[in-house]
Steps between C-alpha positions, in 0.01 A plus 500: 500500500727206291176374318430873414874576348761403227699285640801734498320691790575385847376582855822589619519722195201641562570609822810654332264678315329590761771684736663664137129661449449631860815677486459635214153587442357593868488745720496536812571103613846467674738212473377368827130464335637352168702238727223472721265385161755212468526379830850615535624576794494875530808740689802324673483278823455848767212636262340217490513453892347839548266512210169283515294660234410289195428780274147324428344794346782658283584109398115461366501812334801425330367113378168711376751696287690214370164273455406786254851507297461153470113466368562800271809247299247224492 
Protein backbone atom coordinates (compact mmCIF):
# COMPACT_ATOMS: atom_id res chain seq x y z
CA UNK A 1 0.00 0.00 0.00
CA UNK A 2 2.98 2.85 1.07
CA UNK A 3 4.94 2.11 -2.24
CA UNK A 4 1.55 2.58 -4.09
CA UNK A 5 0.64 6.18 -2.32
CA UNK A 6 1.78 9.87 -1.79
CA UNK A 7 3.38 9.90 1.04
CA UNK A 8 0.74 11.99 2.83
CA UNK A 9 -1.44 8.75 2.82
CA UNK A 10 -1.06 6.47 5.76
CA UNK A 11 -2.37 3.01 6.80
CA UNK A 12 -3.85 4.19 9.80
CA UNK A 13 -5.47 6.82 7.61
CA UNK A 14 -6.60 4.54 5.41
CA UNK A 15 -8.35 2.58 7.68
CA UNK A 16 -9.91 5.95 8.70
CA UNK A 17 -11.02 6.00 5.40
CA UNK A 18 -12.18 2.97 5.49
CA UNK A 19 -14.73 3.00 8.61
CA UNK A 20 -15.86 6.94 7.30
CA UNK A 21 -16.88 5.09 3.81
CA UNK A 22 -18.77 2.09 5.34
CA UNK A 23 -20.85 4.32 7.29
CA UNK A 24 -21.58 6.35 4.95
CA UNK A 25 -21.91 4.66 1.76
CA UNK A 26 -23.33 0.98 2.72
CA UNK A 27 -26.11 -0.61 3.45
CA UNK A 28 -27.05 -3.01 5.25
CA UNK A 29 -23.47 -3.71 7.32
CA UNK A 30 -23.88 -2.88 11.09
CA UNK A 31 -21.31 -1.37 13.35
CA UNK A 32 -20.49 -4.75 14.69
CA UNK A 33 -19.38 -5.86 10.93
CA UNK A 34 -17.49 -2.54 10.26
CA UNK A 35 -15.60 -3.18 13.74
CA UNK A 36 -15.41 -6.66 13.03
CA UNK A 37 -13.37 -5.62 9.41
CA UNK A 38 -10.81 -3.96 11.77
CA UNK A 39 -10.28 -6.42 14.23
CA UNK A 40 -11.88 -4.39 16.88
CA UNK A 41 -13.32 -5.81 19.46
CA UNK A 42 -17.02 -5.82 18.81
CA UNK A 43 -20.09 -5.15 21.81
CA UNK A 44 -19.06 -4.69 25.54
CA UNK A 45 -17.48 -7.45 27.85
CA UNK A 46 -21.32 -9.55 28.40
CA UNK A 47 -21.85 -9.45 24.46
CA UNK A 48 -18.88 -10.58 23.78
CA UNK A 49 -19.17 -13.55 26.36
CA UNK A 50 -22.38 -14.65 24.77
CA UNK A 51 -21.67 -13.89 21.19
CA UNK A 52 -19.19 -16.26 19.21
CA UNK A 53 -20.01 -15.41 15.68
CA UNK A 54 -17.27 -13.77 13.58
CA UNK A 55 -19.49 -12.29 11.05
CA UNK A 56 -17.22 -14.10 8.29
CA UNK A 57 -19.62 -13.70 5.54
CA UNK A 58 -21.08 -10.13 6.04
CA UNK A 59 -17.18 -9.09 6.88
CA UNK A 60 -16.10 -10.53 3.21
CA UNK A 61 -18.82 -9.02 1.55
CA UNK A 62 -18.14 -5.86 2.96
CA UNK A 63 -13.98 -6.03 2.02
CA UNK A 64 -15.41 -7.03 -1.71
CA UNK A 65 -17.22 -3.66 -1.51
CA UNK A 66 -14.42 -1.66 -0.25
CA UNK A 67 -11.71 -3.60 -2.61
CA UNK A 68 -13.93 -2.10 -5.43
CA UNK A 69 -14.05 1.69 -4.01
CA UNK A 70 -10.55 1.43 -3.76
CA UNK A 71 -9.52 -0.03 -7.44
CA UNK A 72 -12.08 2.34 -9.00
CA UNK A 73 -9.61 5.67 -7.33
CA UNK A 74 -6.60 3.93 -8.73
Amino acid sequence: LLSLSPKHITTHGFRGTFKTWAEETTYGYSNNVIEACQAHKVGNKIEQHYFKGDFMEKRRKLMHEWGQFVESAL
